[in-house]
Coordinates of C-alpha atoms in Angstrom, one line a residue:
Chain R
M26 CA -233.5 -11.6 -15.9
Y27 CA -230.4 -9.4 -16.4
R28 CA -230.4 -5.9 -15.0
K29 CA -229.4 -4.7 -18.5
K30 CA -232.7 -5.7 -20.0
C31 CA -234.7 -4.2 -17.1
F32 CA -233.1 -0.9 -16.4
G33 CA -230.7 -0.1 -19.2
G34 CA -227.8 -1.5 -17.3
L35 CA -227.6 1.3 -14.7
V36 CA -229.5 0.3 -11.7
P37 CA -228.8 -2.9 -9.8
L38 CA -231.8 -5.2 -9.4
P39 CA -233.3 -5.7 -6.0
L40 CA -231.8 -8.9 -4.8
G41 CA -235.0 -10.9 -5.2
L42 CA -235.1 -10.4 -8.9
Y43 CA -231.8 -12.1 -9.6
D44 CA -232.1 -15.8 -10.7
M45 CA -230.5 -17.4 -7.7
T46 CA -230.7 -20.9 -9.0
L47 CA -227.7 -20.2 -11.3
G48 CA -224.4 -18.6 -10.5
L49 CA -222.0 -19.4 -7.6
K50 CA -223.2 -21.1 -4.4
I51 CA -220.7 -21.3 -1.6
K52 CA -222.0 -23.6 1.1
N53 CA -220.3 -23.6 4.5
I54 CA -216.7 -23.5 3.2
S55 CA -213.7 -23.6 5.5
K56 CA -210.1 -23.6 4.5
T57 CA -207.1 -24.5 6.6
W58 CA -203.6 -24.2 5.2
N59 CA -201.0 -26.7 6.4
P60 CA -203.6 -28.6 8.4
D61 CA -201.1 -31.3 9.5
S62 CA -198.3 -28.9 10.6
V63 CA -197.5 -27.5 14.0
N64 CA -199.3 -24.2 13.4
P65 CA -202.1 -24.7 10.9
V66 CA -203.5 -21.4 9.5
V67 CA -207.3 -21.2 9.4
A68 CA -207.9 -18.9 6.4
L69 CA -211.7 -19.3 6.0
K70 CA -214.4 -20.4 8.4
N71 CA -218.0 -21.3 7.5
I72 CA -218.4 -19.1 4.5
N73 CA -221.9 -19.0 3.0
L74 CA -222.4 -16.8 0.0
D75 CA -224.4 -16.9 -3.2
V76 CA -223.5 -14.8 -6.3
A77 CA -226.2 -14.6 -8.9
L78 CA -225.6 -14.7 -12.6
G79 CA -224.7 -11.2 -13.7
E80 CA -224.2 -9.9 -10.2
F81 CA -221.1 -7.8 -9.2
V82 CA -220.0 -8.8 -5.7
V83 CA -216.9 -7.3 -4.0
L84 CA -215.2 -9.1 -1.1
L85 CA -213.7 -6.4 1.2
G86 CA -211.5 -7.2 4.1
P87 CA -208.1 -6.6 5.8
S88 CA -205.0 -8.2 4.1
G89 CA -204.5 -11.8 4.8
C90 CA -208.1 -12.5 5.8
G91 CA -208.5 -15.4 3.3
K92 CA -210.5 -13.5 0.6
S93 CA -208.0 -14.7 -2.0
S94 CA -208.2 -18.3 -0.8
L95 CA -211.9 -18.2 -1.4
L96 CA -211.3 -17.1 -5.0
Y97 CA -208.8 -19.9 -5.6
I98 CA -211.3 -22.4 -4.3
L99 CA -213.9 -21.0 -6.6
A100 CA -211.5 -21.1 -9.5
G101 CA -211.0 -24.8 -8.7
L102 CA -207.3 -24.4 -8.1
E103 CA -207.5 -25.2 -4.4
D104 CA -209.7 -27.6 -2.5
A105 CA -211.8 -26.4 0.4
S106 CA -211.1 -28.2 3.7
R107 CA -214.8 -28.4 4.4
G108 CA -218.0 -27.4 2.6
V109 CA -218.7 -27.3 -1.2
A110 CA -218.8 -24.7 -3.8
E111 CA -221.2 -25.0 -6.7
F112 CA -221.4 -23.3 -10.0
D113 CA -224.6 -23.5 -12.1
G114 CA -225.7 -26.3 -9.9
R115 CA -222.5 -28.4 -10.3
Q116 CA -219.8 -28.9 -7.7
I117 CA -216.5 -27.1 -8.5
V118 CA -213.8 -29.7 -8.6
K119 CA -211.3 -28.4 -11.2
P120 CA -210.4 -25.2 -13.1
S121 CA -212.6 -24.3 -16.0
P122 CA -212.6 -21.6 -18.6
E123 CA -216.1 -20.6 -17.6
R124 CA -214.6 -19.3 -14.3
G125 CA -211.9 -16.8 -15.4
L126 CA -209.3 -15.6 -12.9
I127 CA -207.4 -12.3 -12.9
F128 CA -204.4 -11.8 -10.7
Q129 CA -202.9 -8.7 -9.2
E130 CA -200.1 -9.1 -11.7
A131 CA -201.1 -9.4 -15.3
S132 CA -199.0 -12.6 -15.7
L133 CA -198.9 -12.4 -19.4
Y134 CA -196.5 -14.9 -21.0
P135 CA -193.4 -12.9 -22.0
W136 CA -192.6 -15.1 -24.9
L137 CA -195.9 -14.4 -26.7
T138 CA -197.1 -11.3 -28.3
V139 CA -200.1 -9.5 -26.8
K140 CA -202.4 -11.0 -29.4
D141 CA -201.1 -14.5 -28.8
N142 CA -201.5 -14.1 -25.1
I143 CA -205.1 -13.1 -25.5
T144 CA -205.9 -16.0 -27.7
F145 CA -203.8 -18.6 -25.8
G146 CA -206.9 -20.2 -24.4
L147 CA -208.6 -20.2 -27.8
K148 CA -205.5 -22.0 -29.3
I149 CA -205.7 -24.6 -26.6
S150 CA -209.4 -25.2 -27.3
G151 CA -208.5 -25.7 -31.0
L152 CA -209.9 -22.6 -32.7
S153 CA -208.7 -22.1 -36.3
A154 CA -206.1 -19.3 -37.0
S155 CA -208.6 -17.1 -38.8
K156 CA -211.2 -17.3 -36.1
K157 CA -208.5 -16.6 -33.5
E158 CA -207.4 -13.5 -35.5
A159 CA -210.9 -12.2 -35.6
A160 CA -211.5 -12.8 -31.9
A161 CA -208.2 -11.1 -31.1
E162 CA -209.2 -8.0 -33.0
K163 CA -212.6 -7.9 -31.3
L164 CA -211.1 -8.3 -27.8
L165 CA -208.3 -5.8 -28.3
K166 CA -210.9 -3.3 -29.3
L167 CA -213.1 -4.2 -26.4
V168 CA -210.4 -3.5 -23.8
G169 CA -209.1 -0.5 -25.7
L170 CA -205.8 -2.0 -26.8
K171 CA -206.4 -1.7 -30.5
G172 CA -203.1 -1.7 -32.5
T173 CA -201.0 -3.2 -29.7
G174 CA -201.6 -6.8 -30.7
D175 CA -198.1 -7.4 -32.1
Q176 CA -196.3 -5.9 -29.2
R177 CA -194.6 -7.8 -26.4
P178 CA -196.0 -7.6 -22.9
H179 CA -192.9 -5.8 -21.6
Q180 CA -193.6 -3.0 -24.0
L181 CA -196.9 -2.2 -22.4
S182 CA -197.6 -0.1 -19.3
G183 CA -199.0 -1.8 -16.1
G184 CA -202.6 -0.7 -16.9
M185 CA -202.4 -1.9 -20.5
R186 CA -201.0 -5.3 -19.3
Q187 CA -203.9 -5.7 -16.9
R188 CA -206.3 -4.9 -19.7
A189 CA -204.7 -7.5 -21.9
A190 CA -205.1 -10.0 -19.0
L191 CA -208.8 -9.0 -18.8
A192 CA -209.1 -9.6 -22.6
R193 CA -207.4 -13.0 -22.2
A194 CA -210.0 -14.0 -19.6
L195 CA -212.9 -12.6 -21.6
A196 CA -211.7 -14.6 -24.7
M197 CA -213.0 -17.7 -23.0
E198 CA -216.4 -16.1 -22.6
P199 CA -216.5 -16.8 -18.8
K200 CA -219.7 -16.9 -16.9
V201 CA -218.0 -15.5 -13.8
L202 CA -214.8 -13.4 -13.5
L203 CA -212.8 -13.9 -10.3
M204 CA -210.6 -10.9 -9.7
D205 CA -207.8 -11.0 -7.1
E206 CA -207.0 -7.3 -6.3
P207 CA -206.7 -6.7 -10.0
F208 CA -205.9 -3.0 -9.8
A209 CA -203.8 -2.9 -6.6
A210 CA -200.5 -2.5 -8.5
L211 CA -201.7 0.4 -10.6
D212 CA -201.5 4.1 -9.8
I213 CA -204.7 5.9 -8.6
Q214 CA -205.5 7.6 -12.0
T215 CA -205.1 4.4 -14.0
R216 CA -207.0 2.6 -11.3
S217 CA -210.2 4.6 -11.5
R218 CA -210.0 4.6 -15.3
M219 CA -209.8 0.8 -15.2
Q220 CA -212.7 0.5 -12.8
T221 CA -214.9 2.5 -15.3
H222 CA -213.7 0.3 -18.0
L223 CA -214.4 -2.9 -16.1
L224 CA -218.0 -1.7 -15.5
D225 CA -218.5 -1.2 -19.2
I226 CA -217.2 -4.6 -20.0
W227 CA -219.2 -6.2 -17.2
Q228 CA -222.4 -4.7 -18.6
A229 CA -221.6 -5.8 -22.1
S230 CA -220.7 -9.3 -21.1
Q231 CA -223.4 -10.2 -18.6
A232 CA -220.9 -12.2 -16.6
S233 CA -220.9 -12.2 -12.8
I234 CA -217.9 -10.7 -11.2
L235 CA -216.4 -11.5 -7.8
L236 CA -213.7 -9.1 -7.0
V237 CA -211.4 -9.0 -4.0
T238 CA -210.0 -5.7 -2.7
H239 CA -209.0 -3.9 0.4
S240 CA -209.9 -0.5 -1.0
I241 CA -213.3 0.8 0.3
D242 CA -213.6 3.3 -2.6
E243 CA -213.0 0.5 -5.1
A244 CA -215.6 -1.7 -3.5
L245 CA -218.3 1.1 -3.4
A246 CA -217.6 2.3 -6.9
L247 CA -218.1 -1.2 -8.4
A248 CA -220.3 -3.5 -6.3
D249 CA -223.9 -4.4 -6.2
R250 CA -223.1 -6.0 -2.9
V251 CA -220.0 -5.6 -0.7
I252 CA -219.2 -8.5 1.5
V253 CA -217.1 -7.4 4.5
F254 CA -214.7 -10.1 5.9
T255 CA -213.4 -10.4 9.4
S256 CA -209.6 -10.7 9.9
R257 CA -208.2 -14.2 10.1
P258 CA -209.9 -16.6 10.3
G259 CA -212.0 -15.0 7.5
K260 CA -215.7 -15.0 8.2
I261 CA -218.4 -12.9 6.6
K262 CA -218.9 -10.0 9.0
D263 CA -221.5 -8.0 7.2
E264 CA -223.1 -7.4 3.8
I265 CA -223.7 -3.9 2.4
I266 CA -226.0 -3.5 -0.6
V267 CA -225.1 -0.5 -2.8
N268 CA -228.3 0.5 -4.4
E269 CA -226.9 3.3 -6.6
A270 CA -226.8 3.9 -10.3
R271 CA -223.4 3.8 -12.0
P272 CA -221.2 5.7 -12.5
R273 CA -221.3 6.6 -8.8
D274 CA -220.3 9.8 -7.2
L275 CA -218.3 8.6 -4.1
R276 CA -218.7 12.1 -2.6
S277 CA -222.5 12.0 -2.5
P278 CA -223.9 11.9 1.0
K279 CA -225.3 8.5 0.6
M280 CA -222.0 7.0 -0.6
I281 CA -220.1 8.8 2.2
K282 CA -222.4 7.2 4.7
L283 CA -221.8 3.8 3.2
A284 CA -218.0 4.4 3.1
R285 CA -218.1 5.3 6.8
R286 CA -220.0 2.2 7.6
C287 CA -217.3 0.1 5.7
E288 CA -214.5 2.0 7.5
E289 CA -216.0 1.2 10.9
L290 CA -216.4 -2.4 10.1
L291 CA -212.8 -2.7 8.8
A292 CA -211.3 -0.7 11.6
E293 CA -212.8 -3.1 14.2
E294 CA -211.1 -6.0 12.3
V295 CA -207.8 -4.3 11.9
E296 CA -207.8 -3.5 15.6
K297 CA -208.6 -7.1 16.5
A298 CA -205.8 -8.4 14.3
F299 CA -203.3 -6.0 15.9
K300 CA -204.3 -7.1 19.4
E301 CA -203.9 -10.7 18.4
Q302 CA -200.4 -10.1 17.0
E303 CA -199.4 -8.3 20.2
T304 CA -200.6 -11.2 22.5
A305 CA -199.0 -13.8 20.2
Chain K
M19 CA -169.0 31.8 -40.9
S20 CA -169.4 31.6 -37.2
F21 CA -167.2 29.7 -34.9
Q22 CA -170.1 27.4 -34.1
N23 CA -170.5 26.3 -37.7
L24 CA -166.8 25.5 -37.9
V25 CA -166.8 23.1 -35.0
K26 CA -170.2 21.6 -35.9
P27 CA -169.5 18.2 -37.4
S28 CA -171.1 17.4 -40.7
S29 CA -174.5 15.7 -40.4
A30 CA -173.3 12.3 -41.5
I31 CA -170.7 12.2 -38.8
A32 CA -173.2 13.6 -36.3
N33 CA -175.6 10.9 -37.1
Y34 CA -172.9 8.3 -36.8
L35 CA -171.9 9.6 -33.4
K36 CA -175.5 9.9 -32.2
N37 CA -176.2 6.3 -33.2
G38 CA -175.7 4.8 -29.7
K39 CA -175.2 1.3 -31.1
I40 CA -172.0 2.1 -33.1
K41 CA -170.7 4.2 -30.3
N42 CA -171.3 1.4 -27.8
Y43 CA -169.6 -1.1 -30.1
F44 CA -166.5 1.0 -30.5
S45 CA -166.2 1.7 -26.8
T46 CA -166.5 -2.1 -26.1
V47 CA -163.8 -2.8 -28.6
L48 CA -161.6 -0.1 -27.3
W49 CA -161.9 -1.3 -23.7
T50 CA -161.2 -4.9 -24.8
F51 CA -158.0 -3.8 -26.5
T52 CA -156.9 -1.6 -23.6
S53 CA -157.4 -4.5 -21.2
I54 CA -155.2 -6.8 -23.3
A55 CA -152.7 -4.0 -23.9
I56 CA -152.1 -3.4 -20.2
F57 CA -151.5 -7.1 -19.6
V58 CA -149.1 -7.4 -22.6
S59 CA -147.1 -4.3 -21.7
L60 CA -146.6 -5.5 -18.1
W61 CA -145.3 -8.7 -19.5
E62 CA -143.0 -7.0 -22.0
F63 CA -141.8 -4.7 -19.4
A64 CA -140.8 -7.6 -17.1
W65 CA -138.9 -9.1 -20.0
W66 CA -137.2 -5.8 -20.8
Q67 CA -136.1 -5.4 -17.2
G68 CA -134.8 -9.0 -17.3
W69 CA -137.2 -10.2 -14.6
A70 CA -138.9 -12.7 -17.0
N71 CA -136.7 -15.4 -18.5
P72 CA -137.4 -15.4 -22.3
I73 CA -136.9 -19.2 -22.4
L74 CA -139.6 -19.9 -19.7
L75 CA -141.8 -16.8 -20.1
P76 CA -141.3 -15.5 -23.6
P77 CA -143.3 -12.3 -24.0
P78 CA -145.9 -11.9 -26.8
H79 CA -143.4 -10.3 -29.3
I80 CA -141.3 -13.4 -29.1
F81 CA -143.9 -16.1 -29.3
L82 CA -145.8 -14.3 -32.0
S83 CA -142.8 -13.3 -34.1
N84 CA -141.9 -16.8 -35.5
L85 CA -145.4 -17.7 -36.6
S86 CA -144.3 -20.1 -39.4
D87 CA -142.2 -21.8 -36.8
Q88 CA -145.2 -22.3 -34.6
F89 CA -147.5 -23.4 -37.4
R90 CA -145.4 -26.5 -38.0
F91 CA -146.8 -28.1 -34.9
F92 CA -150.4 -27.8 -35.9
D93 CA -152.0 -30.6 -37.8
P94 CA -155.8 -31.0 -37.7
G95 CA -155.5 -34.7 -38.4
G96 CA -153.0 -35.2 -35.6
T97 CA -150.9 -37.6 -37.7
R98 CA -148.0 -35.2 -38.2
A99 CA -148.2 -33.7 -34.8
G100 CA -144.7 -33.3 -33.3
A101 CA -142.9 -33.9 -36.6
L102 CA -140.6 -30.9 -36.9
S103 CA -139.6 -31.3 -40.5
T104 CA -142.6 -30.3 -42.5
G105 CA -144.4 -27.1 -41.5
G106 CA -148.1 -26.5 -41.3
S107 CA -149.8 -23.4 -42.5
F108 CA -152.2 -20.8 -41.2
L109 CA -155.1 -23.1 -42.4
S110 CA -153.9 -26.0 -40.4
V111 CA -154.0 -23.8 -37.3
L112 CA -157.5 -22.9 -38.1
G113 CA -158.2 -26.6 -38.7
V114 CA -156.9 -27.5 -35.2
M115 CA -159.0 -24.8 -33.6
G116 CA -162.0 -25.9 -35.6
W117 CA -161.7 -29.5 -34.5
S118 CA -161.5 -28.5 -30.8
S119 CA -164.5 -26.2 -31.4
L120 CA -166.5 -28.9 -33.0
R121 CA -165.9 -31.3 -30.1
V122 CA -167.0 -28.6 -27.6
S123 CA -170.1 -27.8 -29.7
A124 CA -171.1 -31.4 -30.1
G125 CA -170.7 -32.0 -26.3
L126 CA -172.5 -28.8 -25.4
A127 CA -175.4 -29.4 -27.8
S128 CA -175.9 -33.0 -26.8
G129 CA -175.5 -32.2 -23.1
F130 CA -178.0 -29.3 -23.3
I131 CA -180.7 -31.3 -25.2
L132 CA -180.4 -34.4 -23.1
S133 CA -180.3 -32.6 -19.8
L134 CA -183.4 -30.7 -20.8
L135 CA -185.2 -33.9 -21.8
I136 CA -184.1 -35.8 -18.7
G137 CA -185.0 -32.8 -16.4
L138 CA -188.4 -32.5 -17.9
G139 CA -188.9 -36.2 -17.7
I140 CA -188.0 -36.3 -14.0
R141 CA -190.7 -33.8 -13.2
Y142 CA -193.2 -35.1 -15.7
F143 CA -193.1 -38.8 -14.9
N144 CA -193.2 -39.3 -11.2
I145 CA -191.7 -42.8 -11.1
F146 CA -189.0 -42.0 -13.6
G147 CA -188.0 -39.0 -11.5
R148 CA -187.8 -41.0 -8.3
L149 CA -185.5 -43.5 -10.0
I150 CA -183.3 -41.1 -11.8
L151 CA -182.9 -38.1 -9.6
P152 CA -180.7 -39.8 -6.9
L153 CA -178.4 -41.2 -9.6
V154 CA -178.0 -37.8 -11.2
T155 CA -177.4 -36.1 -7.9
M156 CA -174.7 -38.7 -7.0
L157 CA -173.0 -38.5 -10.3
A158 CA -173.1 -34.7 -10.5
P159 CA -170.2 -33.9 -8.2
I160 CA -167.7 -36.2 -10.0
S161 CA -165.2 -34.2 -11.9
P162 CA -165.1 -34.8 -15.6
V163 CA -161.4 -35.5 -15.2
A164 CA -162.3 -38.6 -13.2
W165 CA -164.4 -39.7 -16.2
I166 CA -161.4 -39.7 -18.5
P167 CA -160.3 -43.3 -18.0
V168 CA -164.0 -44.4 -18.2
A169 CA -164.3 -42.5 -21.5
V170 CA -161.2 -44.2 -22.9
F171 CA -162.3 -47.6 -21.7
I172 CA -165.6 -47.3 -23.4
F173 CA -164.9 -45.3 -26.5
G174 CA -161.2 -45.8 -27.1
I175 CA -159.1 -43.0 -28.6
G176 CA -160.7 -40.5 -30.9
N177 CA -163.3 -37.8 -31.0
I178 CA -166.1 -39.6 -29.1
P179 CA -164.4 -39.7 -25.7
A180 CA -163.6 -36.0 -26.0
I181 CA -167.2 -35.2 -26.8
F182 CA -168.4 -37.5 -24.1
L183 CA -166.3 -35.6 -21.5
V184 CA -167.7 -32.3 -22.5
F185 CA -171.1 -33.9 -22.3
V186 CA -170.4 -35.1 -18.8
A187 CA -169.1 -31.6 -17.8
V188 CA -172.4 -30.0 -18.7
F189 CA -175.0 -32.8 -18.5
F190 CA -175.4 -33.3 -14.7
I191 CA -175.2 -29.6 -13.8
M192 CA -177.7 -28.7 -16.5
T193 CA -180.1 -31.5 -15.4
L194 CA -180.1 -30.1 -11.9
A195 CA -180.5 -26.6 -13.3
T196 CA -183.4 -27.7 -15.4
L197 CA -185.1 -29.1 -12.3
S198 CA -184.6 -25.9 -10.3
Q199 CA -185.9 -23.9 -13.2
I200 CA -189.0 -26.0 -13.5
D201 CA -189.7 -25.6 -9.8
N202 CA -189.4 -21.9 -10.1
V203 CA -191.9 -21.4 -12.9
P204 CA -194.3 -18.7 -11.5
K205 CA -197.4 -20.4 -10.1
N206 CA -199.6 -17.9 -11.9
Y207 CA -198.4 -19.1 -15.3
I208 CA -199.4 -22.7 -14.6
Q209 CA -202.7 -21.8 -12.9
L210 CA -203.7 -19.6 -15.8
A211 CA -203.0 -22.5 -18.2
Q212 CA -205.1 -24.8 -16.1
I213 CA -208.0 -22.4 -16.2
M214 CA -207.6 -22.2 -20.0
G215 CA -208.1 -25.9 -20.1
C216 CA -204.5 -27.0 -20.7
S217 CA -203.6 -30.7 -20.1
K218 CA -200.4 -31.6 -18.3
R219 CA -198.7 -32.2 -21.6
Q220 CA -199.8 -28.8 -22.9
I221 CA -198.7 -27.1 -19.7
Y222 CA -195.2 -28.5 -20.1
R223 CA -195.0 -27.7 -23.8
Y224 CA -196.6 -24.3 -23.9
V225 CA -195.8 -22.9 -20.5
I226 CA -193.0 -24.6 -18.7
L227 CA -190.6 -25.1 -21.6
P228 CA -190.6 -21.5 -22.8
T229 CA -190.4 -20.2 -19.2
I230 CA -187.2 -22.2 -18.4
L231 CA -185.3 -22.0 -21.7
P232 CA -183.8 -18.5 -21.3
E233 CA -182.3 -19.1 -17.8
L234 CA -181.0 -22.5 -19.0
F235 CA -179.3 -20.9 -21.9
V236 CA -177.5 -18.5 -19.5
T237 CA -176.5 -21.5 -17.4
L238 CA -175.2 -23.2 -20.6
R239 CA -173.1 -20.1 -21.4
M240 CA -171.6 -20.1 -17.9
N241 CA -170.7 -23.8 -18.4
L242 CA -169.1 -23.1 -21.7
F243 CA -165.7 -22.3 -20.2
A244 CA -165.8 -25.5 -18.1
A245 CA -166.5 -27.3 -21.3
W246 CA -163.4 -25.8 -22.9
M247 CA -161.2 -26.7 -20.0
V248 CA -162.4 -30.3 -20.2
V249 CA -161.9 -30.6 -24.0
L250 CA -158.3 -29.6 -23.7
I251 CA -157.6 -32.3 -21.1
A252 CA -159.5 -34.8 -23.1
E253 CA -157.5 -34.0 -26.2
A254 CA -154.2 -34.1 -24.4
V255 CA -155.1 -37.6 -23.1
G256 CA -157.4 -39.4 -25.4
V257 CA -157.7 -37.8 -28.9
G258 CA -154.2 -37.1 -30.4
S259 CA -155.2 -33.9 -32.1
G260 CA -156.6 -30.5 -31.3
L261 CA -155.4 -27.6 -29.2
G262 CA -155.1 -29.7 -26.1
Q263 CA -152.8 -32.1 -27.8
V264 CA -150.6 -29.3 -29.1
T265 CA -150.3 -27.9 -25.5
M266 CA -149.4 -31.3 -24.2
M267 CA -146.7 -31.7 -26.8
A268 CA -145.4 -28.2 -26.2
R269 CA -145.1 -29.2 -22.5
N270 CA -143.3 -32.4 -23.2
T271 CA -140.8 -30.8 -25.6
F272 CA -140.3 -27.8 -23.2
N273 CA -141.4 -25.4 -25.9
A274 CA -142.5 -22.3 -24.0
S275 CA -143.2 -20.2 -27.0
L276 CA -145.6 -22.8 -28.3
V277 CA -147.3 -23.1 -24.9
F278 CA -148.1 -19.4 -24.8
F279 CA -149.0 -19.3 -28.5
T280 CA -151.5 -22.1 -28.0
M281 CA -152.9 -20.5 -24.8
T282 CA -153.5 -17.4 -26.9
L283 CA -155.4 -19.4 -29.4
I284 CA -157.5 -21.1 -26.7
G285 CA -158.3 -17.8 -25.1
L286 CA -159.3 -16.3 -28.5
T287 CA -161.5 -19.3 -29.4
G288 CA -163.2 -19.3 -26.1
F289 CA -164.0 -15.6 -26.4
L290 CA -165.4 -16.0 -29.9
F291 CA -167.5 -19.0 -28.7
D292 CA -169.0 -16.9 -25.9
Q293 CA -169.8 -14.1 -28.4
A294 CA -171.5 -16.6 -30.7
L295 CA -173.6 -18.1 -27.9
R296 CA -174.6 -14.6 -26.9
Y297 CA -175.7 -13.9 -30.4
V298 CA -177.7 -17.1 -30.6
Q299 CA -179.3 -16.3 -27.2
K300 CA -180.4 -12.9 -28.5
K301 CA -181.8 -14.3 -31.7
V302 CA -183.5 -17.4 -30.5
L303 CA -184.7 -16.3 -27.1
W304 CA -186.1 -12.9 -28.1
W305 CA -188.7 -12.8 -25.4
V306 CA -186.2 -12.3 -22.6
G307 CA -186.2 -8.5 -22.1
P308 CA -183.1 -6.7 -23.3
S309 CA -182.0 -6.0 -19.8
T310 CA -181.9 -9.6 -18.7
V311 CA -179.8 -10.7 -21.7
G312 CA -177.5 -7.7 -21.3
A313 CA -176.7 -8.5 -17.7
L314 CA -174.9 -11.7 -18.6

């Protein structure tokens, strides 16, 4: 059922062809931060979303709209105030290696070498040293960091560190990768290179990816589906299906049209947020 | 032969100068000596002008001139201290410095390790934390000097009370520092470990401990000087040997030369101690980037 097998990994499947019984199911989730305080913050309201196995979904929305909160709930690091999230038919109650999380900062452990960082999870799950070594070599090659395994994180550039973080998540063979603005801290050139790289890895790994961003270009370059969020409280405003082969030319008429549509949707939300701040 | 070739240093010397490490080292040494030289010359000048009474404020050339006379007062065992007849040697001075250093080391090491264990325990075991934390916070502001009589009541006279006082000087502060460091561990670090499937014990062992150690070591180094001040007082009161005891004796016998000589030794030992801890920090805690270690 993977797109790779059907179309050589280039064309997204029509939605109906994904196996919707597996993957992430988000049922009516709401999240309120500090619910008992004087000013509780409603981050998410009634989110319903399914992400099929192997699908690449991007959450696009203005800053502070609760997209990240949704990722943390799906990772099992935060509880939803209402509603349930399911993965492969089981309710998400705690973190698990099958749902990898990538932060905006690489967050590599500075006291470990790059290799030890990447195999940290494998060490915890009790893999033997030789197997770990082999896995590290394979992963370093996969993310294009061959030969840097014995270096310290602070010796790497920002892009390289983020690739190491990706390798660390991939080491656990996750079924879904949750990415919280993973390339936001990188310069534009590194960023587009990393996006291409991520697509390669995604196609090789058959994992689903749920990526949060506020960059329209990033969303359109990567996603099968772009989910546009409203400003706080975060609700799903619209869904845009990007039915284009990758790599995509963002300057093609079709993509420009989609970008304009996203821009309009976002502009409305930013405008709304500004007005609310002014009245408050 | 052109002029340029004449002034060009030979390649060996050029390499030597280019090597930033050696250059840095020499410049550090040079600044250190200049700093001391300025202080000493001001003092000597005051003596030469007759402003500083040589009996009360003997300048370095006086209290460093009669070394064998000074050495008589140093006895590592403390039994002959104050006996003016038989003189000690250079070795006995080193012995006295060594004993004081040992007491500081023992106190610092036990204080560091125990505060780390207690700090981790307070955060790890909820009930333990609730029981212990108020006690630690209440005992923390009590000066080590106030602990002197307690130390003597419990341990009598000897090495143990001095070590205990150094321990007290660092333990409470370091315990509170450990707690604040644990609370400041980046959230991402812990969340990542949770996703990788770490248990609570594994998170403490593999994530929290390595994260907090470097900062705690810096805190320990800052408390080193406090430990030295305390050990001198403890030695003067409750041990009967060591640099503190010599200082106290010098005070009691109105021997200004000896006072300043001992103060010089204390300054020197403290300086060497700090250098040693710096070295250990660099070797053991290599994962702290060079800039962070260099800053302190």
